[in-house]
Amino acid sequence: MSEAAPRRCGYVALVGAPNAGKSTLLNQLVGAKLSIVSPKVQTTRSRVLGIVVEDAAQLVFVDTPGIFAPKRRLERAMVAAAWAGAEDADFVVVLVDAARGVDADAERIIAGLKSAGRRAVLVLNKVDLVDPPRLLPLADRLRKEALFDAVFMVSALTGDGVADLRRHLAAALPEGPWLYPEDQLTDLPMRLLAAEVTREQVFLQLQQELPYATLVETETWEERADGSIKIGQAIHVQRASQKAIMLGKGGSRVKEIGARARAELEHTLGRRVHLFLFVRVTEDWTEDRERYRAMGLEFES
Ligand code: GDP
Ligand code: MG
Protein backbone atom coordinates (compact mmCIF):
# COMPACT_ATOMS: atom_id res chain seq x y z
CA MET A 1 0.00 0.00 0.00
CA SER A 2 1.27 3.46 -0.78
CA GLU A 3 1.73 5.89 2.06
CA ALA A 4 -1.40 7.89 2.85
CA ALA A 5 -1.42 11.50 1.67
CA PRO A 6 -0.99 13.97 4.53
CA ARG A 7 -4.22 15.29 5.98
CA ARG A 8 -5.28 18.80 5.12
CA CYS A 9 -7.92 21.01 6.66
CA GLY A 10 -9.05 24.58 6.41
CA TYR A 11 -11.81 27.15 6.21
CA VAL A 12 -13.05 28.47 2.87
CA ALA A 13 -15.29 31.54 3.04
CA LEU A 14 -17.87 32.12 0.31
CA VAL A 15 -18.43 35.84 -0.11
CA GLY A 16 -20.30 37.86 -2.67
CA ALA A 17 -23.11 40.26 -3.35
CA PRO A 18 -26.61 39.32 -2.21
CA ASN A 19 -28.11 36.69 -4.52
CA ALA A 20 -24.80 35.71 -6.16
CA GLY A 21 -25.60 32.10 -5.24
CA LYS A 22 -23.40 31.53 -2.17
CA SER A 23 -25.87 29.36 -0.30
CA THR A 24 -26.71 27.33 -3.40
CA LEU A 25 -22.99 26.77 -3.95
CA LEU A 26 -22.43 25.74 -0.32
CA ASN A 27 -25.18 23.15 -0.59
CA GLN A 28 -23.79 21.88 -3.88
CA LEU A 29 -20.22 21.71 -2.51
CA VAL A 30 -21.23 19.58 0.46
CA GLY A 31 -24.01 17.66 -1.28
CA ALA A 32 -26.63 18.52 1.32
CA LYS A 33 -29.16 21.25 1.89
CA LEU A 34 -27.67 23.17 4.81
CA SER A 35 -28.14 26.79 3.90
CA ILE A 36 -31.48 28.17 2.84
CA VAL A 37 -31.97 29.64 -0.61
CA SER A 38 -34.53 31.98 -2.10
CA PRO A 39 -34.80 34.38 -5.03
CA LYS A 40 -34.91 37.26 -2.52
CA VAL A 41 -31.78 39.10 -1.42
CA GLN A 42 -30.51 38.79 2.17
CA THR A 43 -31.99 35.38 2.82
CA THR A 44 -28.91 34.18 4.71
CA ARG A 45 -28.59 36.05 8.00
CA SER A 46 -25.64 34.45 9.73
CA ARG A 47 -22.64 32.25 9.16
CA VAL A 48 -23.38 28.66 8.10
CA LEU A 49 -20.69 25.97 8.04
CA GLY A 50 -20.74 23.13 5.55
CA ILE A 51 -18.13 20.44 6.07
CA VAL A 52 -17.01 17.94 3.45
CA VAL A 53 -14.10 15.56 2.94
CA GLU A 54 -12.34 15.43 -0.42
CA ASP A 55 -9.52 12.86 -0.57
CA ALA A 56 -7.34 13.61 2.46
CA ALA A 57 -8.69 17.12 2.90
CA GLN A 58 -11.48 18.30 5.15
CA LEU A 59 -12.98 21.44 3.66
CA VAL A 60 -14.95 23.68 5.98
CA PHE A 61 -17.03 26.03 3.83
CA VAL A 62 -18.39 29.16 5.42
CA ASP A 63 -21.54 30.57 3.83
CA THR A 64 -21.92 34.22 4.71
CA PRO A 65 -24.66 36.81 4.39
CA GLY A 66 -24.17 38.97 1.31
CA ILE A 67 -21.96 42.02 1.43
CA PHE A 68 -23.83 45.20 0.60
CA ALA A 69 -24.20 48.72 1.96
CA PRO A 70 -26.13 48.15 5.20
CA LYS A 71 -28.55 50.59 6.77
CA ARG A 72 -30.42 48.98 9.63
CA ARG A 73 -28.96 47.20 12.67
CA LEU A 74 -29.80 43.69 11.45
CA GLU A 75 -28.21 44.50 8.07
CA ARG A 76 -25.08 45.87 9.70
CA ALA A 77 -24.77 42.71 11.80
CA MET A 78 -25.20 40.54 8.70
CA VAL A 79 -22.53 42.37 6.72
CA ALA A 80 -20.17 42.32 9.72
CA ALA A 81 -20.67 38.54 9.95
CA ALA A 82 -19.81 38.22 6.26
CA TRP A 83 -16.55 40.16 6.61
CA ALA A 84 -15.66 38.24 9.79
CA GLY A 85 -16.18 35.00 7.88
CA ALA A 86 -13.71 36.16 5.23
CA GLU A 87 -11.14 37.32 7.79
CA ASP A 88 -11.09 34.02 9.67
CA ALA A 89 -10.80 31.84 6.58
CA ASP A 90 -7.76 30.19 5.02
CA PHE A 91 -9.23 30.89 1.61
CA VAL A 92 -11.73 33.33 0.26
CA VAL A 93 -13.95 32.47 -2.68
CA VAL A 94 -15.58 35.49 -4.28
CA LEU A 95 -18.79 34.71 -6.13
CA VAL A 96 -19.88 36.94 -8.96
CA ASP A 97 -23.22 36.43 -10.67
CA ALA A 98 -22.08 36.11 -14.29
CA ALA A 99 -25.47 37.18 -15.60
CA ARG A 100 -25.31 40.33 -13.53
CA GLY A 101 -21.64 41.18 -13.88
CA VAL A 102 -19.66 43.38 -11.52
CA ASP A 103 -22.05 45.67 -9.67
CA ALA A 104 -21.41 48.13 -6.85
CA ASP A 105 -21.59 45.36 -4.23
CA ALA A 106 -19.01 43.26 -6.08
CA GLU A 107 -16.76 46.33 -6.41
CA ARG A 108 -16.99 46.90 -2.67
CA ILE A 109 -16.00 43.30 -1.91
CA ILE A 110 -13.04 43.38 -4.29
CA ALA A 111 -11.82 46.68 -2.86
CA GLY A 112 -12.26 45.44 0.72
CA LEU A 113 -10.29 42.24 0.14
CA LYS A 114 -7.52 44.08 -1.67
CA SER A 115 -7.12 46.63 1.08
CA ALA A 116 -6.97 43.74 3.60
CA GLY A 117 -4.14 42.27 1.54
CA ARG A 118 -6.03 39.05 0.81
CA ARG A 119 -5.84 36.72 -2.16
CA ALA A 120 -8.96 34.99 -3.43
CA VAL A 121 -10.40 32.49 -5.86
CA LEU A 122 -12.94 33.89 -8.28
CA VAL A 123 -16.07 31.94 -9.07
CA LEU A 124 -18.24 33.17 -11.91
CA ASN A 125 -21.58 31.62 -11.04
CA LYS A 126 -24.82 31.09 -12.97
CA VAL A 127 -22.99 30.27 -16.21
CA ASP A 128 -26.14 28.35 -17.20
CA LEU A 129 -27.74 31.77 -17.79
CA VAL A 130 -24.98 33.29 -19.94
CA ASP A 131 -23.67 32.64 -23.44
CA PRO A 132 -20.03 31.50 -23.21
CA PRO A 133 -18.71 34.38 -25.39
CA ARG A 134 -20.00 36.85 -22.83
CA LEU A 135 -18.10 35.16 -19.99
CA LEU A 136 -14.60 35.74 -21.27
CA PRO A 137 -14.55 39.55 -21.19
CA LEU A 138 -15.97 39.44 -17.66
CA ALA A 139 -13.33 36.94 -16.53
CA ASP A 140 -10.59 39.03 -18.17
CA ARG A 141 -11.76 42.20 -16.53
CA LEU A 142 -11.76 40.52 -13.11
CA ARG A 143 -8.36 38.90 -13.63
CA LYS A 144 -6.95 42.42 -13.98
CA GLU A 145 -7.93 43.13 -10.38
CA ALA A 146 -4.77 41.34 -9.21
CA LEU A 147 -6.75 39.70 -6.44
CA PHE A 148 -7.51 36.29 -7.86
CA ASP A 149 -5.18 33.28 -7.98
CA ALA A 150 -7.63 31.16 -9.96
CA VAL A 151 -10.86 31.57 -11.86
CA PHE A 152 -13.69 29.01 -12.06
CA MET A 153 -16.89 29.13 -14.05
CA VAL A 154 -19.68 27.18 -12.43
CA SER A 155 -23.37 26.75 -12.12
CA ALA A 156 -24.17 26.24 -8.46
CA LEU A 157 -27.69 25.33 -9.55
CA THR A 158 -26.81 22.47 -11.92
CA GLY A 159 -23.51 21.58 -10.24
CA ASP A 160 -21.53 22.26 -13.39
CA GLY A 161 -17.88 22.94 -12.55
CA VAL A 162 -18.38 22.55 -8.81
CA ALA A 163 -16.37 19.32 -8.43
CA ASP A 164 -13.38 21.00 -10.12
CA LEU A 165 -13.58 23.91 -7.73
CA ARG A 166 -13.76 21.56 -4.73
CA ARG A 167 -10.73 19.58 -5.92
CA HIS A 168 -8.72 22.76 -6.46
CA LEU A 169 -9.49 24.04 -2.98
CA ALA A 170 -8.85 20.66 -1.34
CA ALA A 171 -5.37 20.49 -2.87
CA ALA A 172 -4.57 24.06 -1.81
CA LEU A 173 -5.52 23.72 1.88
CA PRO A 174 -2.77 23.75 4.49
CA GLU A 175 -1.63 20.44 5.97
CA GLY A 176 -3.08 19.78 9.37
CA PRO A 177 -5.43 17.57 11.36
CA TRP A 178 -9.14 17.56 10.64
CA LEU A 179 -11.06 19.89 12.92
CA TYR A 180 -14.39 18.05 12.82
CA PRO A 181 -15.47 14.41 13.04
CA GLU A 182 -15.38 12.69 9.65
CA ASP A 183 -19.16 12.50 9.24
CA GLN A 184 -20.07 15.94 10.57
CA LEU A 185 -21.90 18.12 8.03
CA THR A 186 -22.35 21.40 9.87
CA ASP A 187 -21.97 23.04 13.26
CA LEU A 188 -25.53 24.36 13.26
CA PRO A 189 -27.58 23.00 16.14
CA MET A 190 -30.62 21.04 14.93
CA ARG A 191 -33.01 23.52 16.52
CA LEU A 192 -31.52 26.35 14.48
CA LEU A 193 -31.42 24.29 11.29
CA ALA A 194 -35.10 23.47 11.81
CA ALA A 195 -35.92 27.17 12.29
CA GLU A 196 -34.09 27.98 9.06
CA VAL A 197 -36.18 25.45 7.13
CA THR A 198 -39.33 27.29 8.20
CA ARG A 199 -37.77 30.69 7.51
CA GLU A 200 -36.98 29.54 3.98
CA GLN A 201 -40.68 28.85 3.40
CA VAL A 202 -41.48 32.34 4.69
CA PHE A 203 -39.08 33.76 2.09
CA LEU A 204 -40.50 31.57 -0.66
CA GLN A 205 -44.17 32.07 0.09
CA LEU A 206 -44.50 35.70 1.16
CA GLN A 207 -43.98 38.88 -0.78
CA GLN A 208 -42.00 42.06 -0.36
CA GLU A 209 -40.96 43.24 3.07
CA LEU A 210 -42.60 40.66 5.31
CA PRO A 211 -39.82 38.01 5.20
CA TYR A 212 -37.36 40.65 6.38
CA ALA A 213 -39.55 41.45 9.37
CA THR A 214 -39.70 37.78 10.33
CA LEU A 215 -37.72 35.74 12.83
CA VAL A 216 -38.29 32.02 13.40
CA GLU A 217 -37.31 30.39 16.68
CA THR A 218 -37.55 26.75 17.68
CA GLU A 219 -39.11 26.82 21.15
CA THR A 220 -39.71 23.15 21.87
CA TRP A 221 -38.14 19.91 20.63
CA GLU A 222 -39.50 16.66 21.89
CA GLU A 223 -38.29 13.24 20.76
CA ARG A 224 -41.13 10.79 21.14
CA ALA A 225 -41.09 7.11 22.01
CA ASP A 226 -42.42 6.19 18.55
CA GLY A 227 -39.32 7.78 16.92
CA SER A 228 -41.08 10.92 15.73
CA ILE A 229 -40.16 14.45 16.78
CA LYS A 230 -42.54 17.13 17.94
CA ILE A 231 -41.23 20.60 17.13
CA GLY A 232 -42.80 23.87 18.24
CA GLN A 233 -41.70 27.09 16.56
CA ALA A 234 -42.58 30.75 16.92
CA ILE A 235 -42.76 32.95 13.84
CA HIS A 236 -42.14 36.47 15.11
CA VAL A 237 -43.39 39.42 13.09
CA GLN A 238 -43.32 43.10 14.00
CA ARG A 239 -46.92 44.21 13.59
CA ALA A 240 -50.45 42.88 13.92
CA SER A 241 -51.07 43.57 10.23
CA GLN A 242 -48.11 41.33 9.39
CA LYS A 243 -49.47 38.61 11.61
CA ALA A 244 -52.70 38.66 9.66
CA ILE A 245 -50.83 38.19 6.38
CA MET A 246 -48.66 35.43 7.86
CA LEU A 247 -51.74 33.58 9.05
CA GLY A 248 -53.60 34.03 5.76
CA LYS A 249 -57.28 33.48 5.24
CA GLY A 250 -58.50 31.04 7.89
CA GLY A 251 -54.87 30.26 8.73
CA SER A 252 -54.20 28.95 5.23
CA ARG A 253 -50.84 30.64 4.72
CA VAL A 254 -49.19 29.48 7.93
CA LYS A 255 -50.65 26.04 7.30
CA GLU A 256 -48.95 25.90 3.90
CA ILE A 257 -45.67 27.13 5.37
CA GLY A 258 -45.91 24.45 8.03
CA ALA A 259 -46.77 21.69 5.56
CA ARG A 260 -43.78 22.40 3.33
CA ALA A 261 -41.37 22.93 6.21
CA ARG A 262 -42.51 19.70 7.82
CA ALA A 263 -41.94 17.72 4.61
CA GLU A 264 -38.45 19.19 4.28
CA LEU A 265 -37.65 18.49 7.94
CA GLU A 266 -38.78 14.87 7.64
CA HIS A 267 -36.46 14.51 4.67
CA THR A 268 -33.52 16.12 6.50
CA LEU A 269 -34.02 14.33 9.80
CA GLY A 270 -35.16 11.02 8.35
CA ARG A 271 -37.89 10.89 10.98
CA ARG A 272 -41.56 11.64 11.25
CA VAL A 273 -42.07 15.26 12.34
CA HIS A 274 -45.00 17.01 13.98
CA LEU A 275 -44.52 20.72 13.46
CA PHE A 276 -46.49 23.35 15.34
CA LEU A 277 -46.14 26.99 14.30
CA PHE A 278 -47.25 29.96 16.38
CA VAL A 279 -47.31 33.44 14.89
CA ARG A 280 -46.45 36.11 17.44
CA VAL A 281 -46.15 39.89 17.27
CA THR A 282 -42.76 40.82 18.76
CA GLU A 283 -42.37 44.45 17.75
CA ASP A 284 -38.72 44.94 18.52
CA TRP A 285 -37.03 41.62 17.87
CA THR A 286 -34.48 43.41 15.65
CA GLU A 287 -33.39 45.36 18.74
CA ASP A 288 -33.02 42.35 21.04
CA ARG A 289 -29.41 41.58 21.99
CA GLU A 290 -30.15 37.99 23.06
CA ARG A 291 -31.71 37.15 19.74
CA TYR A 292 -28.64 38.34 17.84
CA ARG A 293 -26.51 36.03 19.94
CA ALA A 294 -28.85 33.12 19.19
CA MET A 295 -28.47 33.86 15.48
CA GLY A 296 -24.70 34.00 15.79
CA LEU A 297 -24.58 37.74 15.09
CA GLU A 298 -22.94 40.63 16.94
CA PHE A 299 -25.48 43.14 18.22
CA GLU A 300 -23.08 46.10 18.17
CA SER A 301 -21.95 45.98 14.54
P1 GDP B 1 -27.00 34.03 -1.94
O1 GDP B 1 -27.80 35.21 -1.52
O2 GDP B 1 -25.69 34.45 -2.53
O3 GDP B 1 -26.84 33.01 -0.86
O4 GDP B 1 -27.82 33.36 -3.15
P2 GDP B 1 -28.78 32.06 -3.12
O5 GDP B 1 -27.95 30.82 -3.05
O6 GDP B 1 -29.84 32.25 -2.08
O7 GDP B 1 -29.38 32.15 -4.59
C1 GDP B 1 -30.09 33.28 -5.02
C2 GDP B 1 -30.95 32.89 -6.21
O8 GDP B 1 -30.09 32.56 -7.33
C3 GDP B 1 -31.81 31.65 -5.95
O9 GDP B 1 -33.05 31.85 -6.61
C4 GDP B 1 -31.02 30.53 -6.61
O10 GDP B 1 -31.82 29.47 -7.03
C5 GDP B 1 -30.38 31.25 -7.79
N1 GDP B 1 -29.12 30.63 -8.23
C6 GDP B 1 -28.03 30.33 -7.48
N2 GDP B 1 -27.06 29.77 -8.24
C7 GDP B 1 -27.55 29.70 -9.50
C8 GDP B 1 -27.00 29.21 -10.77
O11 GDP B 1 -25.89 28.72 -10.87
N3 GDP B 1 -27.82 29.34 -11.85
C9 GDP B 1 -29.08 29.88 -11.78
N4 GDP B 1 -29.78 29.95 -12.89
N5 GDP B 1 -29.59 30.35 -10.63
C10 GDP B 1 -28.85 30.25 -9.49
MG1 MG C 1 -27.41 32.99 1.06
Coordinates of C-alpha atoms and ligand atoms in Angstrom, one line a residue:
M1 CA 0.0 0.0 0.0
S2 CA 1.3 3.5 -0.8
E3 CA 1.7 5.9 2.1
A4 CA -1.4 7.9 2.9
A5 CA -1.4 11.5 1.7
P6 CA -1.0 14.0 4.5
R7 CA -4.2 15.3 6.0
R8 CA -5.3 18.8 5.1
C9 CA -7.9 21.0 6.7
G10 CA -9.0 24.6 6.4
Y11 CA -11.8 27.1 6.2
V12 CA -13.0 28.5 2.9
A13 CA -15.3 31.5 3.0
L14 CA -17.9 32.1 0.3
V15 CA -18.4 35.8 -0.1
G16 CA -20.3 37.9 -2.7
A17 CA -23.1 40.3 -3.3
P18 CA -26.6 39.3 -2.2
N19 CA -28.1 36.7 -4.5
A20 CA -24.8 35.7 -6.2
G21 CA -25.6 32.1 -5.2
K22 CA -23.4 31.5 -2.2
S23 CA -25.9 29.4 -0.3
T24 CA -26.7 27.3 -3.4
L25 CA -23.0 26.8 -3.9
L26 CA -22.4 25.7 -0.3
N27 CA -25.2 23.1 -0.6
Q28 CA -23.8 21.9 -3.9
L29 CA -20.2 21.7 -2.5
V30 CA -21.2 19.6 0.5
G31 CA -24.0 17.7 -1.3
A32 CA -26.6 18.5 1.3
K33 CA -29.2 21.2 1.9
L34 CA -27.7 23.2 4.8
S35 CA -28.1 26.8 3.9
I36 CA -31.5 28.2 2.8
V37 CA -32.0 29.6 -0.6
S38 CA -34.5 32.0 -2.1
P39 CA -34.8 34.4 -5.0
K40 CA -34.9 37.3 -2.5
V41 CA -31.8 39.1 -1.4
Q42 CA -30.5 38.8 2.2
T43 CA -32.0 35.4 2.8
T44 CA -28.9 34.2 4.7
R45 CA -28.6 36.1 8.0
S46 CA -25.6 34.4 9.7
R47 CA -22.6 32.2 9.2
V48 CA -23.4 28.7 8.1
L49 CA -20.7 26.0 8.0
G50 CA -20.7 23.1 5.5
I51 CA -18.1 20.4 6.1
V52 CA -17.0 17.9 3.4
V53 CA -14.1 15.6 2.9
E54 CA -12.3 15.4 -0.4
D55 CA -9.5 12.9 -0.6
A56 CA -7.3 13.6 2.5
A57 CA -8.7 17.1 2.9
Q58 CA -11.5 18.3 5.2
L59 CA -13.0 21.4 3.7
V60 CA -14.9 23.7 6.0
F61 CA -17.0 26.0 3.8
V62 CA -18.4 29.2 5.4
D63 CA -21.5 30.6 3.8
T64 CA -21.9 34.2 4.7
P65 CA -24.7 36.8 4.4
G66 CA -24.2 39.0 1.3
I67 CA -22.0 42.0 1.4
F68 CA -23.8 45.2 0.6
A69 CA -24.2 48.7 2.0
P70 CA -26.1 48.1 5.2
K71 CA -28.6 50.6 6.8
R72 CA -30.4 49.0 9.6
R73 CA -29.0 47.2 12.7
L74 CA -29.8 43.7 11.4
E75 CA -28.2 44.5 8.1
R76 CA -25.1 45.9 9.7
A77 CA -24.8 42.7 11.8
M78 CA -25.2 40.5 8.7
V79 CA -22.5 42.4 6.7
A80 CA -20.2 42.3 9.7
A81 CA -20.7 38.5 9.9
A82 CA -19.8 38.2 6.3
W83 CA -16.5 40.2 6.6
A84 CA -15.7 38.2 9.8
G85 CA -16.2 35.0 7.9
A86 CA -13.7 36.2 5.2
E87 CA -11.1 37.3 7.8
D88 CA -11.1 34.0 9.7
A89 CA -10.8 31.8 6.6
D90 CA -7.8 30.2 5.0
F91 CA -9.2 30.9 1.6
V92 CA -11.7 33.3 0.3
V93 CA -13.9 32.5 -2.7
V94 CA -15.6 35.5 -4.3
L95 CA -18.8 34.7 -6.1
V96 CA -19.9 36.9 -9.0
D97 CA -23.2 36.4 -10.7
A98 CA -22.1 36.1 -14.3
A99 CA -25.5 37.2 -15.6
R100 CA -25.3 40.3 -13.5
G101 CA -21.6 41.2 -13.9
V102 CA -19.7 43.4 -11.5
D103 CA -22.1 45.7 -9.7
A104 CA -21.4 48.1 -6.9
D105 CA -21.6 45.4 -4.2
A106 CA -19.0 43.3 -6.1
E107 CA -16.8 46.3 -6.4
R108 CA -17.0 46.9 -2.7
I109 CA -16.0 43.3 -1.9
I110 CA -13.0 43.4 -4.3
A111 CA -11.8 46.7 -2.9
G112 CA -12.3 45.4 0.7
L113 CA -10.3 42.2 0.1
K114 CA -7.5 44.1 -1.7
S115 CA -7.1 46.6 1.1
A116 CA -7.0 43.7 3.6
G117 CA -4.1 42.3 1.5
R118 CA -6.0 39.1 0.8
R119 CA -5.8 36.7 -2.2
A120 CA -9.0 35.0 -3.4
V121 CA -10.4 32.5 -5.9
L122 CA -12.9 33.9 -8.3
V123 CA -16.1 31.9 -9.1
L124 CA -18.2 33.2 -11.9
N125 CA -21.6 31.6 -11.0
K126 CA -24.8 31.1 -13.0
V127 CA -23.0 30.3 -16.2
D128 CA -26.1 28.4 -17.2
L129 CA -27.7 31.8 -17.8
V130 CA -25.0 33.3 -19.9
D131 CA -23.7 32.6 -23.4
P132 CA -20.0 31.5 -23.2
P133 CA -18.7 34.4 -25.4
R134 CA -20.0 36.9 -22.8
L135 CA -18.1 35.2 -20.0
L136 CA -14.6 35.7 -21.3
P137 CA -14.6 39.5 -21.2
L138 CA -16.0 39.4 -17.7
A139 CA -13.3 36.9 -16.5
D140 CA -10.6 39.0 -18.2
R141 CA -11.8 42.2 -16.5
L142 CA -11.8 40.5 -13.1
R143 CA -8.4 38.9 -13.6
K144 CA -6.9 42.4 -14.0
E145 CA -7.9 43.1 -10.4
A146 CA -4.8 41.3 -9.2
L147 CA -6.8 39.7 -6.4
F148 CA -7.5 36.3 -7.9
D149 CA -5.2 33.3 -8.0
A150 CA -7.6 31.2 -10.0
V151 CA -10.9 31.6 -11.9
F152 CA -13.7 29.0 -12.1
M153 CA -16.9 29.1 -14.0
V154 CA -19.7 27.2 -12.4
S155 CA -23.4 26.7 -12.1
A156 CA -24.2 26.2 -8.5
L157 CA -27.7 25.3 -9.5
T158 CA -26.8 22.5 -11.9
G159 CA -23.5 21.6 -10.2
D160 CA -21.5 22.3 -13.4
G161 CA -17.9 22.9 -12.6
V162 CA -18.4 22.5 -8.8
A163 CA -16.4 19.3 -8.4
D164 CA -13.4 21.0 -10.1
L165 CA -13.6 23.9 -7.7
R166 CA -13.8 21.6 -4.7
R167 CA -10.7 19.6 -5.9
H168 CA -8.7 22.8 -6.5
L169 CA -9.5 24.0 -3.0
A170 CA -8.8 20.7 -1.3
A171 CA -5.4 20.5 -2.9
A172 CA -4.6 24.1 -1.8
L173 CA -5.5 23.7 1.9
P174 CA -2.8 23.8 4.5
E175 CA -1.6 20.4 6.0
G176 CA -3.1 19.8 9.4
P177 CA -5.4 17.6 11.4
W178 CA -9.1 17.6 10.6
L179 CA -11.1 19.9 12.9
Y180 CA -14.4 18.1 12.8
P181 CA -15.5 14.4 13.0
E182 CA -15.4 12.7 9.7
D183 CA -19.2 12.5 9.2
Q184 CA -20.1 15.9 10.6
L185 CA -21.9 18.1 8.0
T186 CA -22.4 21.4 9.9
D187 CA -22.0 23.0 13.3
L188 CA -25.5 24.4 13.3
P189 CA -27.6 23.0 16.1
M190 CA -30.6 21.0 14.9
R191 CA -33.0 23.5 16.5
L192 CA -31.5 26.4 14.5
L193 CA -31.4 24.3 11.3
A194 CA -35.1 23.5 11.8
A195 CA -35.9 27.2 12.3
E196 CA -34.1 28.0 9.1
V197 CA -36.2 25.5 7.1
T198 CA -39.3 27.3 8.2
R199 CA -37.8 30.7 7.5
E200 CA -37.0 29.5 4.0
Q201 CA -40.7 28.8 3.4
V202 CA -41.5 32.3 4.7
F203 CA -39.1 33.8 2.1
L204 CA -40.5 31.6 -0.7
Q205 CA -44.2 32.1 0.1
L206 CA -44.5 35.7 1.2
Q207 CA -44.0 38.9 -0.8
Q208 CA -42.0 42.1 -0.4
E209 CA -41.0 43.2 3.1
L210 CA -42.6 40.7 5.3
P211 CA -39.8 38.0 5.2
Y212 CA -37.4 40.7 6.4
A213 CA -39.6 41.4 9.4
T214 CA -39.7 37.8 10.3
L215 CA -37.7 35.7 12.8
V216 CA -38.3 32.0 13.4
E217 CA -37.3 30.4 16.7
T218 CA -37.5 26.7 17.7
E219 CA -39.1 26.8 21.1
T220 CA -39.7 23.1 21.9
W221 CA -38.1 19.9 20.6
E222 CA -39.5 16.7 21.9
E223 CA -38.3 13.2 20.8
R224 CA -41.1 10.8 21.1
A225 CA -41.1 7.1 22.0
D226 CA -42.4 6.2 18.5
G227 CA -39.3 7.8 16.9
S228 CA -41.1 10.9 15.7
I229 CA -40.2 14.5 16.8
K230 CA -42.5 17.1 17.9
I231 CA -41.2 20.6 17.1
G232 CA -42.8 23.9 18.2
Q233 CA -41.7 27.1 16.6
A234 CA -42.6 30.7 16.9
I235 CA -42.8 32.9 13.8
H236 CA -42.1 36.5 15.1
V237 CA -43.4 39.4 13.1
Q238 CA -43.3 43.1 14.0
R239 CA -46.9 44.2 13.6
A240 CA -50.4 42.9 13.9
S241 CA -51.1 43.6 10.2
Q242 CA -48.1 41.3 9.4
K243 CA -49.5 38.6 11.6
A244 CA -52.7 38.7 9.7
I245 CA -50.8 38.2 6.4
M246 CA -48.7 35.4 7.9
L247 CA -51.7 33.6 9.1
G248 CA -53.6 34.0 5.8
K249 CA -57.3 33.5 5.2
G250 CA -58.5 31.0 7.9
G251 CA -54.9 30.3 8.7
S252 CA -54.2 28.9 5.2
R253 CA -50.8 30.6 4.7
V254 CA -49.2 29.5 7.9
K255 CA -50.7 26.0 7.3
E256 CA -49.0 25.9 3.9
I257 CA -45.7 27.1 5.4
G258 CA -45.9 24.4 8.0
A259 CA -46.8 21.7 5.6
R260 CA -43.8 22.4 3.3
A261 CA -41.4 22.9 6.2
R262 CA -42.5 19.7 7.8
A263 CA -41.9 17.7 4.6
E264 CA -38.5 19.2 4.3
L265 CA -37.7 18.5 7.9
E266 CA -38.8 14.9 7.6
H267 CA -36.5 14.5 4.7
T268 CA -33.5 16.1 6.5
L269 CA -34.0 14.3 9.8
G270 CA -35.2 11.0 8.3
R271 CA -37.9 10.9 11.0
R272 CA -41.6 11.6 11.2
V273 CA -42.1 15.3 12.3
H274 CA -45.0 17.0 14.0
L275 CA -44.5 20.7 13.5
F276 CA -46.5 23.4 15.3
L277 CA -46.1 27.0 14.3
F278 CA -47.3 30.0 16.4
V279 CA -47.3 33.4 14.9
R280 CA -46.4 36.1 17.4
V281 CA -46.1 39.9 17.3
T282 CA -42.8 40.8 18.8
E283 CA -42.4 44.4 17.7
D284 CA -38.7 44.9 18.5
W285 CA -37.0 41.6 17.9
T286 CA -34.5 43.4 15.6
E287 CA -33.4 45.4 18.7
D288 CA -33.0 42.4 21.0
R289 CA -29.4 41.6 22.0
E290 CA -30.1 38.0 23.1
R291 CA -31.7 37.1 19.7
Y292 CA -28.6 38.3 17.8
R293 CA -26.5 36.0 19.9
A294 CA -28.9 33.1 19.2
M295 CA -28.5 33.9 15.5
G296 CA -24.7 34.0 15.8
L297 CA -24.6 37.7 15.1
E298 CA -22.9 40.6 16.9
F299 CA -25.5 43.1 18.2
E300 CA -23.1 46.1 18.2
S301 CA -22.0 46.0 14.5
Ligands
GDP1 P1 -27.0 34.0 -1.9 O1 -27.8 35.2 -1.5 O2 -25.7 34.4 -2.5 O3 -26.8 33.0 -0.9 O4 -27.8 33.4 -3.2 P2 -28.8 32.1 -3.1 O5 -28.0 30.8 -3.1 O6 -29.8 32.3 -2.1 O7 -29.4 32.1 -4.6 C1 -30.1 33.3 -5.0 C2 -30.9 32.9 -6.2 O8 -30.1 32.6 -7.3 C3 -31.8 31.7 -6.0 O9 -33.0 31.9 -6.6 C4 -31.0 30.5 -6.6 O10 -31.8 29.5 -7.0 C5 -30.4 31.3 -7.8 N1 -29.1 30.6 -8.2 C6 -28.0 30.3 -7.5 N2 -27.1 29.8 -8.2 C7 -27.5 29.7 -9.5 C8 -27.0 29.2 -10.8 O11 -25.9 28.7 -10.9 N3 -27.8 29.3 -11.9 C9 -29.1 29.9 -11.8 N4 -29.8 29.9 -12.9 N5 -29.6 30.3 -10.6 C10 -28.9 30.3 -9.5
MG2 MG -27.4 33.0 1.1

